[in-house]
Every structure is written in C-alpha cells, then in structure tokens.
Coordinates of C-alpha atoms and ligand atoms in Angstrom, one line a residue:
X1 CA 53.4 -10.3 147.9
X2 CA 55.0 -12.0 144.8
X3 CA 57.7 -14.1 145.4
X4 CA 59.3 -16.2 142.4
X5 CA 59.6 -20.1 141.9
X6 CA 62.3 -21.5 141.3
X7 CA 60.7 -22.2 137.7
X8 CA 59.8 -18.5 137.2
X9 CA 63.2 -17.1 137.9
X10 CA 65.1 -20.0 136.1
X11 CA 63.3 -19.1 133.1
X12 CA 63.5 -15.2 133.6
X13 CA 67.2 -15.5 134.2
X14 CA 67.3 -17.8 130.7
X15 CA 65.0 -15.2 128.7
X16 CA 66.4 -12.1 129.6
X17 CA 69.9 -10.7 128.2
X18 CA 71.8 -9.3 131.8
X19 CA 70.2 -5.4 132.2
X20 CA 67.1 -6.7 132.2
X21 CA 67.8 -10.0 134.1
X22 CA 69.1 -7.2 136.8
X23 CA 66.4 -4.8 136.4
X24 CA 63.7 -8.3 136.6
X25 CA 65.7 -9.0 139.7
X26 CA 65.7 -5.6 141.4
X27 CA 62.1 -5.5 141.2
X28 CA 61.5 -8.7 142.8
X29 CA 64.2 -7.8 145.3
X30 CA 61.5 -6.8 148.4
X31 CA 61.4 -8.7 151.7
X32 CA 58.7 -10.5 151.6
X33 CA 59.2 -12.6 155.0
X34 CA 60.6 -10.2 157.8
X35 CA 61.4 -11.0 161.3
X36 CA 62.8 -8.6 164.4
X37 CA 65.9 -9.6 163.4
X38 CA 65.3 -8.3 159.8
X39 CA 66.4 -11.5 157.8
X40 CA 64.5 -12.6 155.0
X41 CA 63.3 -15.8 155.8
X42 CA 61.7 -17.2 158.8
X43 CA 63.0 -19.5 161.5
X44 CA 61.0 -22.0 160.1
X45 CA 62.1 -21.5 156.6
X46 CA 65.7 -21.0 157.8
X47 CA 65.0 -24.7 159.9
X48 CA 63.9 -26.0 156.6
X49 CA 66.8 -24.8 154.7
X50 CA 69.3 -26.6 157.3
X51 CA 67.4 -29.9 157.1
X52 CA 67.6 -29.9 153.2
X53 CA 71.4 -28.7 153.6
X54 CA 72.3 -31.4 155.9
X55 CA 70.4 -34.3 153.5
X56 CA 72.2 -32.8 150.8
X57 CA 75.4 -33.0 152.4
X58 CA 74.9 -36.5 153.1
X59 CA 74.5 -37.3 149.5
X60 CA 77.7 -35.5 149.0
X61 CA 80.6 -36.7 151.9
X62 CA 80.3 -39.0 154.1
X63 CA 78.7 -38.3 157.8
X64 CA 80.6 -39.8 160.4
X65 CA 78.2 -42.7 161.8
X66 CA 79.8 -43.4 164.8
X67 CA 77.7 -42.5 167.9
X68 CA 80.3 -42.1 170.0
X69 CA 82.3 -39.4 167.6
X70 CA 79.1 -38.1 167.6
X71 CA 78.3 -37.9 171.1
X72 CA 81.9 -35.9 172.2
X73 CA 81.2 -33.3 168.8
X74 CA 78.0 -32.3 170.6
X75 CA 79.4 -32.0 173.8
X76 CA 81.8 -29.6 173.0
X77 CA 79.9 -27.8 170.6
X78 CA 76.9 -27.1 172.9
X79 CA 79.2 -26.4 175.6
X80 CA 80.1 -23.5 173.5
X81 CA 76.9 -22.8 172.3
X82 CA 75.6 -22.1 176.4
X83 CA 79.0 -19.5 176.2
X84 CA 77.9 -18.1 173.1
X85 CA 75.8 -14.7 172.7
X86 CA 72.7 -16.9 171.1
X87 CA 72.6 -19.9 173.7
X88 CA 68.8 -20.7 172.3
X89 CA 69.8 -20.8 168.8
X90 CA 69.4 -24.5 167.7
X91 CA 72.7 -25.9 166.5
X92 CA 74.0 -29.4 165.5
X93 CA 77.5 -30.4 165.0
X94 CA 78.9 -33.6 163.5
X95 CA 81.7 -34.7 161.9
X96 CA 82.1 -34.9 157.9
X97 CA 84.7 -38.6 157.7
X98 CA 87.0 -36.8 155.3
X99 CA 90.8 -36.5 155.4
X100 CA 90.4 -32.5 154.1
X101 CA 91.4 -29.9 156.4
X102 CA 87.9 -28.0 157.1
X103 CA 85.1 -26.9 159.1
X104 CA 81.8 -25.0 157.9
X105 CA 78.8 -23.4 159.6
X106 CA 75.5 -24.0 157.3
X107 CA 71.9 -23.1 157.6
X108 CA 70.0 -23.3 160.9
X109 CA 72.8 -24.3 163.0
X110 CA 74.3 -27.2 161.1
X111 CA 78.3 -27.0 161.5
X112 CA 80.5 -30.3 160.4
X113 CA 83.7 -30.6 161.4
X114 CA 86.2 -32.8 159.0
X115 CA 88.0 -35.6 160.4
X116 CA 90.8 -34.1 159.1
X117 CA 90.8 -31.1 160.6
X118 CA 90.1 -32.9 164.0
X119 CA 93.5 -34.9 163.5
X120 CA 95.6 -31.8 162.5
X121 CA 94.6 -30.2 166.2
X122 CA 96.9 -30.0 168.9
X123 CA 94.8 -29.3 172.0
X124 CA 91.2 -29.6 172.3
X125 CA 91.4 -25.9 173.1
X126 CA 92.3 -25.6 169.1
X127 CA 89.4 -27.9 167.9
X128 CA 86.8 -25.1 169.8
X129 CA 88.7 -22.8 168.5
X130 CA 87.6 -23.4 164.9
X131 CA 84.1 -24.9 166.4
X132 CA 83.6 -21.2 168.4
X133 CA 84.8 -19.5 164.9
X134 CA 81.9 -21.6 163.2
X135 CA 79.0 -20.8 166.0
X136 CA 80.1 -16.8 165.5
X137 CA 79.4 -17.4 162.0
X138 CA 75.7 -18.3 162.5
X139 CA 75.4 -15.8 165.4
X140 CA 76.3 -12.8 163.7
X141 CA 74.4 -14.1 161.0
X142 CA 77.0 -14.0 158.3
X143 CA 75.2 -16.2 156.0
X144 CA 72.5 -13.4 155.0
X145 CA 73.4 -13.6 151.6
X146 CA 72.8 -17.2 151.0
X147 CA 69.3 -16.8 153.3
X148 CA 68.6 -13.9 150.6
X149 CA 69.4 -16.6 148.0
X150 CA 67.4 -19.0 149.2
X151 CA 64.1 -16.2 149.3
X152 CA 64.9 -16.1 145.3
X153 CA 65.9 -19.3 144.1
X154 CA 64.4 -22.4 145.8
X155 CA 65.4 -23.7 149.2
X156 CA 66.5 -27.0 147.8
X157 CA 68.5 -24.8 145.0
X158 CA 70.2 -22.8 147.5
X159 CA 70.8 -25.7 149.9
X160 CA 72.5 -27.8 147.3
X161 CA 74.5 -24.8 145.9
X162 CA 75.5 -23.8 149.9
X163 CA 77.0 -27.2 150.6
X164 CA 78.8 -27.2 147.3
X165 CA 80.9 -24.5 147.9
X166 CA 81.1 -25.2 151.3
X167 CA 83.1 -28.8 150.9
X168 CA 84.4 -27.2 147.5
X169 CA 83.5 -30.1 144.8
X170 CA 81.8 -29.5 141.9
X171 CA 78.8 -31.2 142.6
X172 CA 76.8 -32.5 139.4
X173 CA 73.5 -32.0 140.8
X174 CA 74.2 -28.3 141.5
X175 CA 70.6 -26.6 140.0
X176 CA 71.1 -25.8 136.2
X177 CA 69.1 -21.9 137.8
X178 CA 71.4 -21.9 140.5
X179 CA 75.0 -22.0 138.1
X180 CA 72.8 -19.6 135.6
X181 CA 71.9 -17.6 138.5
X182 CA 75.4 -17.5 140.3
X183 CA 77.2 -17.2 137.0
X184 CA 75.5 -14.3 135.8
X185 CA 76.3 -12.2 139.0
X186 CA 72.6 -11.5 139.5
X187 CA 72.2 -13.5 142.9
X188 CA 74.3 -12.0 145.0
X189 CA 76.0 -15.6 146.1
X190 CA 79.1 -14.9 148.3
X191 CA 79.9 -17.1 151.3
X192 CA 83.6 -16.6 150.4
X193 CA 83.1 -14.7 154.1
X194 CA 83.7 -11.0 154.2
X195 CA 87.5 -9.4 155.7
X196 CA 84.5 -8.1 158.7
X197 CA 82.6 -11.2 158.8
X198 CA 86.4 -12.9 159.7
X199 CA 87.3 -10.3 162.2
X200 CA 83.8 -10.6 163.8
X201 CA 84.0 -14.2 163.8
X202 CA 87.5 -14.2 165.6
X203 CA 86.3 -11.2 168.1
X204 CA 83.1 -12.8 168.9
X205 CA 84.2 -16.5 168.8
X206 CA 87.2 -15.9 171.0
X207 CA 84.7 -14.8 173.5
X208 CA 82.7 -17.7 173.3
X209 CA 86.0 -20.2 173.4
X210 CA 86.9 -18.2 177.0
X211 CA 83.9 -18.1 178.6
X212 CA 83.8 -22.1 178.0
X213 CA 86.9 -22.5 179.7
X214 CA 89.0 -23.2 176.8
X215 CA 92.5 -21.2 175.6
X216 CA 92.0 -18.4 173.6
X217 CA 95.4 -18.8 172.8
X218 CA 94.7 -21.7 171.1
X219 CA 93.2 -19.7 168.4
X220 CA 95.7 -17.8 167.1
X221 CA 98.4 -20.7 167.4
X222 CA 95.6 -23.0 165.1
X223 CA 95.3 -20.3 162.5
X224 CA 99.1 -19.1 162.4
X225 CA 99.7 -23.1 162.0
X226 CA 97.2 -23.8 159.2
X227 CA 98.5 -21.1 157.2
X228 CA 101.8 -22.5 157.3
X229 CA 101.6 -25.4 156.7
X230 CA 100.2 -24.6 153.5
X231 CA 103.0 -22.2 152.6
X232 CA 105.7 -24.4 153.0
X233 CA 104.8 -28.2 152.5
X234 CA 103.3 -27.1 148.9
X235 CA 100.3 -28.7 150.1
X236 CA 96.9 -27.3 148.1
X237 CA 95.3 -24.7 150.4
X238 CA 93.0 -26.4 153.1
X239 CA 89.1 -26.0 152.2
X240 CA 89.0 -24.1 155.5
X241 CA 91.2 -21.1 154.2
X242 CA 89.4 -20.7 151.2
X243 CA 86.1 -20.1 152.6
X244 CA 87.7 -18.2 156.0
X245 CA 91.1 -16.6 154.4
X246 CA 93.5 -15.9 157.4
X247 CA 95.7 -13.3 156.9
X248 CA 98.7 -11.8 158.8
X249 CA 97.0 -8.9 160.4
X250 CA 94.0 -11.4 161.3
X251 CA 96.5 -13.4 163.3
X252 CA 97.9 -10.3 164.9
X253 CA 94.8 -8.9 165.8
X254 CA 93.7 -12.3 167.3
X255 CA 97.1 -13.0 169.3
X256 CA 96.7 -9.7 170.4
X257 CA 93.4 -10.0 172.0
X258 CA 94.3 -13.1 173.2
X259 CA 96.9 -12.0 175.5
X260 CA 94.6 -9.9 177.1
X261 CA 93.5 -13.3 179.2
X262 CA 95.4 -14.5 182.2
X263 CA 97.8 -17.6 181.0
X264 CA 96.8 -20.7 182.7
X265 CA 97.2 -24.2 181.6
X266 CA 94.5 -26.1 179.6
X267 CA 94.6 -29.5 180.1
X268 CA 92.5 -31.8 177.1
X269 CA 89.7 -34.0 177.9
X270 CA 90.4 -37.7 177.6
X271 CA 87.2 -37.4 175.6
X272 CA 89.5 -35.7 173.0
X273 CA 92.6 -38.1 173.1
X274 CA 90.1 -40.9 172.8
X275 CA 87.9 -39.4 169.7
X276 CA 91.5 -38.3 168.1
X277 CA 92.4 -42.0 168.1
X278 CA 89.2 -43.8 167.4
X279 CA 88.9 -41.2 164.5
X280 CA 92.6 -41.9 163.7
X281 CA 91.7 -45.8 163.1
X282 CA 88.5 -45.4 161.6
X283 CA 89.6 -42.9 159.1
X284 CA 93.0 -44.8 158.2
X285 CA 94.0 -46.0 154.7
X286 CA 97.4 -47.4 155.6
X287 CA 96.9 -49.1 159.0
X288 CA 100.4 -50.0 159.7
X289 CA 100.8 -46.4 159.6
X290 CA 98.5 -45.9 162.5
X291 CA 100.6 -48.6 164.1
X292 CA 103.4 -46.6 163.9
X293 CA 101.9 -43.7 165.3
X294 CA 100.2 -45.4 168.5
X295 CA 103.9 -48.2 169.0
X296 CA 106.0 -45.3 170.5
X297 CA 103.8 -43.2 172.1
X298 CA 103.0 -46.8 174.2
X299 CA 106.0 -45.8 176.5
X300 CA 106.3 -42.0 176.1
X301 CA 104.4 -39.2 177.4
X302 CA 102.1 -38.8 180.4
X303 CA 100.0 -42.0 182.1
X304 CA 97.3 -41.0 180.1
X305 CA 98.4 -40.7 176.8
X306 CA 100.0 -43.9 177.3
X307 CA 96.7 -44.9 178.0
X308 CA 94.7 -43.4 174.9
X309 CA 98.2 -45.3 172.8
X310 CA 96.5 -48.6 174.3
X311 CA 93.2 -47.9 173.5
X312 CA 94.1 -46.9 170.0
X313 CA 96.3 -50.4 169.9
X314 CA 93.2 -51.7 171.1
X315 CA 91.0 -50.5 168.2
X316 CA 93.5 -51.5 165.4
X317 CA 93.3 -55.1 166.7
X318 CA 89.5 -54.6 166.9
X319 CA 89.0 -53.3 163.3
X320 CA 91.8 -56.0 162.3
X321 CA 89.3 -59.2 163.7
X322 CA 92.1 -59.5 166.2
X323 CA 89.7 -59.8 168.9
X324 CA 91.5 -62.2 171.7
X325 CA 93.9 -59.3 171.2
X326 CA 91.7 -56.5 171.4
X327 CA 89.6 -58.3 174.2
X328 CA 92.8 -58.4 176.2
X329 CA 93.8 -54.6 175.7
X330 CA 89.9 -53.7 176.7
X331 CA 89.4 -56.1 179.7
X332 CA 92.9 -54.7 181.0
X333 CA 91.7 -50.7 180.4
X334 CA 88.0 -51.7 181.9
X335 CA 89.6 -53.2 184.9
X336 CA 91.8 -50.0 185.7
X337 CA 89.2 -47.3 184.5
X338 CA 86.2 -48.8 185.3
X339 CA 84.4 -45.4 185.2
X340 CA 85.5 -45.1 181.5
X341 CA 82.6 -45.2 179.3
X342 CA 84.6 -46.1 175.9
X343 CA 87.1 -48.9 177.3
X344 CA 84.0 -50.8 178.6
X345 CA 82.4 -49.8 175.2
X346 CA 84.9 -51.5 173.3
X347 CA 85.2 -54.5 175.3
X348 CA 81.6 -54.7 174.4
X349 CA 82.0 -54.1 171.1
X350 CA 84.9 -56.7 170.8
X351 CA 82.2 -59.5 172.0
X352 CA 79.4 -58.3 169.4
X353 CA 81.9 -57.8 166.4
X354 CA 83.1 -61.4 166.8
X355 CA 79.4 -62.5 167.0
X356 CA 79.8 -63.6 170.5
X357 CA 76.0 -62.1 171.2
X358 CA 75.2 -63.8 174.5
X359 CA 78.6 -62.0 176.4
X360 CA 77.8 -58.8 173.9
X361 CA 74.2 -58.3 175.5
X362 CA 75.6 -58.8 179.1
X363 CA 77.9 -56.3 178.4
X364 CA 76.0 -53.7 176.9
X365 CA 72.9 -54.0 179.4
X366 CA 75.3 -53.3 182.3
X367 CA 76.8 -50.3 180.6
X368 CA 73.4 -48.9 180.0
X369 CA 72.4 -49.1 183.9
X370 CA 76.1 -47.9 184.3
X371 CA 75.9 -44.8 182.0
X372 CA 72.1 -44.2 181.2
X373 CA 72.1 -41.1 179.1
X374 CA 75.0 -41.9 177.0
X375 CA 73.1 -42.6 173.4
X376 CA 75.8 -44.1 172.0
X377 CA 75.8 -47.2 174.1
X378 CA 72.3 -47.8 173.8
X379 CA 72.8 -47.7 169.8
X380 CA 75.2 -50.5 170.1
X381 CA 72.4 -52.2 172.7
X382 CA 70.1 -51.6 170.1
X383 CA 72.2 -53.6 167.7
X384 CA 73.8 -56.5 169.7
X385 CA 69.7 -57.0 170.6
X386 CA 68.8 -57.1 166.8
X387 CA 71.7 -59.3 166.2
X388 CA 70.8 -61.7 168.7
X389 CA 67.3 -61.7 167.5
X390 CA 65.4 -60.0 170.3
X391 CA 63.6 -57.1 168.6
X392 CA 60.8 -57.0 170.4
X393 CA 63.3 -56.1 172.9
X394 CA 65.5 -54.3 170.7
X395 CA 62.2 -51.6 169.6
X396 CA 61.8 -51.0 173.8
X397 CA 65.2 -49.6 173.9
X398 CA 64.8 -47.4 170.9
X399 CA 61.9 -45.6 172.1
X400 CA 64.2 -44.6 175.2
X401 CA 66.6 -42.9 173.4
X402 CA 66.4 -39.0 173.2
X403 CA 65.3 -36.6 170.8
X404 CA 68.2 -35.3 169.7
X405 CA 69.2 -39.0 168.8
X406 CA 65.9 -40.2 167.4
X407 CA 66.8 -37.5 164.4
X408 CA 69.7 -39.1 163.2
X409 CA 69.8 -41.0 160.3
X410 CA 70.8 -44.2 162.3
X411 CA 67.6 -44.0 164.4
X412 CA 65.8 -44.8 160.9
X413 CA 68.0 -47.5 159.7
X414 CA 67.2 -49.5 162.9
X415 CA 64.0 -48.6 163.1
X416 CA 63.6 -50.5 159.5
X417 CA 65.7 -53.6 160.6
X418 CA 63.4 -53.7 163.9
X419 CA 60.2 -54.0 162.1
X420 CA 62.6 -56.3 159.0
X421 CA 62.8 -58.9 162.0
X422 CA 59.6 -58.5 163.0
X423 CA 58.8 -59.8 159.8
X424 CA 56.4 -56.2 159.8
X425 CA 57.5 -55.4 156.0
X426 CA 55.2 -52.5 155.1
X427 CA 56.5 -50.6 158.3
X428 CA 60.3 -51.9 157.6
X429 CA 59.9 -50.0 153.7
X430 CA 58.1 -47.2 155.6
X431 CA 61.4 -46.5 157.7
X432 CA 63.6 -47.1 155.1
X433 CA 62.0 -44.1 153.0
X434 CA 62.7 -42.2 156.1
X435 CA 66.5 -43.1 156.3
X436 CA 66.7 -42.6 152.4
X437 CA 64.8 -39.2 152.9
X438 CA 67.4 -38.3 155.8
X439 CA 70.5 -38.9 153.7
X440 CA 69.2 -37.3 150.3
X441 CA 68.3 -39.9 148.5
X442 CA 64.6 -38.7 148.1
X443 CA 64.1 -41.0 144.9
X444 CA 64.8 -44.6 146.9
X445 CA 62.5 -43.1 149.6
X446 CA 59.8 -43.2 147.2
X447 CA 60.5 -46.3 146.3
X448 CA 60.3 -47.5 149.6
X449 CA 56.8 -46.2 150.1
X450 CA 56.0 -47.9 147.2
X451 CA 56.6 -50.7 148.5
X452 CA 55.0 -50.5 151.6
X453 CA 51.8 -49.6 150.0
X454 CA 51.9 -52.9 147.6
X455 CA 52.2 -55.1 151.3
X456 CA 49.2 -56.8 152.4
X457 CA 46.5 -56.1 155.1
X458 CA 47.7 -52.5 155.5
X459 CA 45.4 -50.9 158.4
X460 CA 43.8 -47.5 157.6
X461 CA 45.8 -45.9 159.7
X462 CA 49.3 -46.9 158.0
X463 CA 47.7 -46.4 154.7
X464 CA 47.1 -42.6 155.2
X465 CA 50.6 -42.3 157.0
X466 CA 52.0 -44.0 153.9
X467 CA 50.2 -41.7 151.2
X468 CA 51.0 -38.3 153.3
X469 CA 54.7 -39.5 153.1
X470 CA 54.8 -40.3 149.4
X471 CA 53.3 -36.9 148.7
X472 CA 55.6 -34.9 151.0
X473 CA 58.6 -36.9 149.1
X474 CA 57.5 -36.4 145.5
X475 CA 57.0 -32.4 146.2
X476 CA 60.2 -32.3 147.9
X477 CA 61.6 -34.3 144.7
X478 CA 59.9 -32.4 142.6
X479 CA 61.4 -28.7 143.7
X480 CA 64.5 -30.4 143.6
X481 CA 64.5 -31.3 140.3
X482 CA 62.5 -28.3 139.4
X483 CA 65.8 -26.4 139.7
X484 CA 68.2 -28.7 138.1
Ligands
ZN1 ZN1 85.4 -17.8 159.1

C-alpha cells in the first residue's frame, strides 16, 4: 500500500490550498501497518521512533550524566513498571538536568523526569506519583495521535516535533513539513493530553503507584500542590500542567479514590534523600544557597536526614575542590554506613577528582567486589582506570557492564577514550560517531567515520563496519533534513 515520504507530503501540503490538502490527506489516511493492538505503526517502528526521540532530546536539554541519578530513576521506574498493567513493555527513564517543573512520557517507553520536578517533591511516594502518571500514559497508549503522525510525516519529523512540545521550546530545527503540517490543522497533532486521557492516566497510574507500595495519597497532595503554587507565587505555569492540565474535579476525583486505600505510613528510601541532594548540588547556580539549605538541616530532623545534610555538605566541598574536607565528611559516613553504596562512592570519587589515582583505583576495585551489579561504580572504575593509564584494563571492565548500560551514551564516550589510549585511532573516531549518533548530532558522527576511514592499515573487517555506519548515518541525516 502507498504510504507518503516525508518529501511527498511536504510538497502536497505546500501545493495544495487546505480542501484539497484535507481531501489529499483523507485519502492517504488508511492503516497501512496494523498490529492486535490496532496502532498504526509497528513495535519496531514505534522502537525506532523512541530512539530518534531520545537523540533528539539530547540535542535539545541536557541528559543528566550521572550514573548514579541514573541508576535510582530506573529503579523506581521499573519498580513501577513490574506494578503496571504492561510489565513487558520496554521503558527507560532518565532525568532531563533542567530546573523546569516537568515530566513527559515519549515514544517506546522513553519518560524523563526534570531535575526540577525531582526537587519540588516531598516524599518519594510523590516523585512515582508523576513517574506512574507518565507509565499510564504509554500504557493506555495515549500517544496514538503522534504514532498516526509519525505513519504520515517522517519518523525523524515527528520525533523532533514530539519532543518539542514536549519540553515546550521552540526548537529551530522543528521540520519546515512538520510546522506546515501542524499549522494547517491537517495532521491531527495533539499531545496537549485529552480531559479522558488525564482521568485514565490518574485511575490507572494510581493503581500502578499502590500495587508498588507507594502512597496513593501522595498523588493528589503533588497535583493539588503544583497547581498552587502556580496560582499564587505568579510563577509561569510548570511545563508539566501544560501538557497534563489538572483541574479541580481531577483532584477530587483522585483524592477520592485515594482514600479508598488503608492509611499507613510511607517512609522514603535513602536512595531518594541521597539523589535529592546530589541532584541539589549538581544542578545549583548559587552554591552558597545549597549551603544554606544543607547548614540547618545538620542538626534537625531524624538521624538520617541528618545524615543525607552530611552527605550533601560532603558533595559541596567535593564539587568546591575542597577535598581534605570532603574526604573527612566521606571517610566518617563510610566508616558508619559501611553498607552504603554512595558514601563509599564519594570517598572514591574524592581520591580520583583530586588526581590521587593510585588510592582512587583501590577504592573503586573494592566497591566493585563489594557491590557488583551497581553500573554506576563500575563507570567511575572505568574512568579512574583510564585516568591512571590502564586501558587495557579499563576495556575488561567495560565489557562487564550490562546491557541496559552499554546503551547509554557514556558507554560510547569511553569506549572512544579506551581505544584514544590505546593509541587505536580508527576505532577511537569509530566510537566517537557512535556517541555523536547517540546524542543527535548525526553530522559530527559522520565526520568521525570519516576520519576513521582516512587512518592507516584498516583491516577488512573494520573497513566494511566503517562504510555500513557511514551509510546508516547519512540516510538517517538525510530524512532528517529531508523534512526541515
Ligand atoms: Zn498526563
């Protein structure tokens, strides 16, 4: 069956005045791809259409790098995902470094959580809140419209034009045919969600939030807050109610249902306090203001938040260079909680960041024996090996780590400073391409191939890995620009 290109429909929807755009439109408006479920792409199309969503967002906002961070995101959002009604959908959550108040769900599973939106929680039981909001989203399969979209316009186009509205800038690269397209009413582009689509999303993630042991009073409480606080500190409206409008009766209906569970207390992780305050430094513009947030809450509060004000002393000095200081704070939390993964983590991190590679490696080698699946440690191994000069060693470690990890963009990066020390140039560019590729800069990942193939004594076997990349980047560049 017929199905447009991008270039095909861009100049139909130039050509032709609106009746017959719409009428051109109808008649290409047939399913061509249909699954049980009755959506109009594939899973592999809709797996495509995540992976060029997420590149794109990386060329848009900045992805939070920090394995750790990472690590805890996933945890809870997978812990969710096992409670949620499609526990083999593929999902991956991550955190967008940006002080805005929002949270979106995207193509294939992709849902970011802002920084932002992380600090304004109160209770982890809040943060899944929103995160079991998001997974309903994908679930109940609310972005239909914009897997429509992509069936008519290009999944680059559609990709680009999704994550757009999703962090609400006005992206300059947003396709020439998708603005034509979405201006002209005749894509049916809406991801403003639907009154329903809300309700559902509530019902369903609510559900979702219980059955993984979290408060589903929590949800209510988040949403009643958010909306407040942008009625009265004459604050703009957060992204997150612009694309999920909370209203009055949506609260109701929300706090209703969740008084229907038994009260019982909900006490956070540490896993949270400790994210909340490493994402409270890292994100920081004024860090004496950070200061004063972590100074008083040294002596108030509970043992363990106490505790987490420490560690969040701790990582001030850290990110200051203060490191006899911050080594102190971390050898004292290592010696107490010895079964800690980020105290030890940060001691470790104190060593490499003040170049001090021999104690650094000692560190982080226990630590992996000590806590063997946590990825995030072994990316810092990875590192403090590199830095030290032992990539040999350094490559050994990075072929250990899982699968989930090897796609991150980080994987590639090291991967091309590996084979940089190895003095292995033509496999260093190769890599590089592959970061550049993962963070949506297709054009320097050509380049990078480039310069791979101009290295010399390439084996065969390189050569034809190198020229099936360059072709798979210049098509992909090419649809891009195609529809901008
Ligand atoms: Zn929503």
């Amino acid at each position: 069956m017929f199905k447009p290109s991008a270039i095909t429909l861009a100049l139909s929807l130039i050509l032709f005045p609106a009746p017959q755009r719409a009428a051109e439109i109808n008649k290409i408006d047939l399913p061509d791809i249909g699954d049980s479920s009755g959506t109009l792409i594939t899973p592999a199309e809709e797996k495509e259409f995540g992976e060029a969503f997420f590149r794109y967002l990386h060329s848009q906002t900045s992805i939070n790098e920090d394995a750790e961070i990472q690590e805890y995101i996933q945890s809870i959002g997978q812990k969710l995902v096992a409670n949620s009604d499609a526990p083999g959908h593929p999902f991956h959550f991550f955190v967008v470094m940006e002080n805005d108040i929002n949270a979106f769900a995207g193509p294939g599973g992709y849902i970011g959580v802002n920084s932002g939106l992380i600090l304004i929680t109160e209770t982890e039981s809040e943060l899944a809140s929103v995160m079991g909001h998001e997974i309903a989203h994908i679930t109940q399969r609310h972005l239909f419209r914009a897997a429509e979209a992509a069936g008519r316009l290009s999944i680059p186009t559609v990709a680009a034009t999704l994550a757009a509205i999703l962090l609400g800038t006005q992206s300059p690269a947003l396709g020439q045919a998708a603005i034509i397209a979405i201006q002209a009413g005749s894509v049916q582009f809406q991801i403003d969600f639907t009154r329903e689509n809300e309700e559902e999303a509530d019902r369903v993630g609510m559900q979702t939030l219980a059955g993984s042991q979290f408060d589903p009073r929590s949800m209510p409480a988040f949403f009643e807050r958010l909306q407040q606080s942008s009625r009265y500190s004459g604050q703009a409206v957060p992204e997150f109610l612009r694309t999920h409008p909370v209203t009055a009766s949506r609260i109701s209906d929300t706090r209703g249902r969740a008084e229907t569970y038994p009260y019982k207390q909900y006490p956070d992780s540490l896993g949270y306090q400790l994210t909340k305050a490493k994402i409270r430094v890292l994100t920081a513009t004024d860090m004496s203001e950070v200061q004063k947030y972590f100074q008083p809450r040294l002596t108030q509060g509970t043992t363990e938040q106490r505790t987490v004000a420490r560690y969040g002393m701790g990582l001030i000095a850290l990110n200051g260079q203060k490191y006899k200081e911050a080594e102190t704070v971390f050898q004292q939390l290592t010696q107490q909680y010895p079964e800690q993964s980020q105290y030890a983590a940060a001691l470790a991190r104190t060593a490499l960041d003040s170049r001090n590679y021999t104690t650094a490696l000692e560190r982080y080698q226990k630590l992996v024996n000590q806590f063997p699946n946590n990825a995030a440690i072994k990316l810092e191994y990875i590192t403090s090996l590199l830095k030290a000069g032992k990539a040999e060693q350094a490559r050994k470690v990075l072929t250990s780590l899982n699968p989930e990890t090897q796609q991150l963009a980080i994987y590639w990066e090291l991967l091309a400073q590996i084979y940089g020390s190895l003095n292995r140039l033509a496999e260093s560019h190769r890599y590089l391409a592959e970061y550049y590729f993962a963070t949506g800069d297709t054009e320097n990942a050509i380049l990078q191939i480039r310069l791979a193939q101009r290295s010399k004594g390439l084996n065969f076997q390189l050569s034809s890995i190198l020229s099936e990349r360059l072709n798979f980047f210049l098509t992909q560049e090419q649809e891009a620009r195609r529809s901008r």
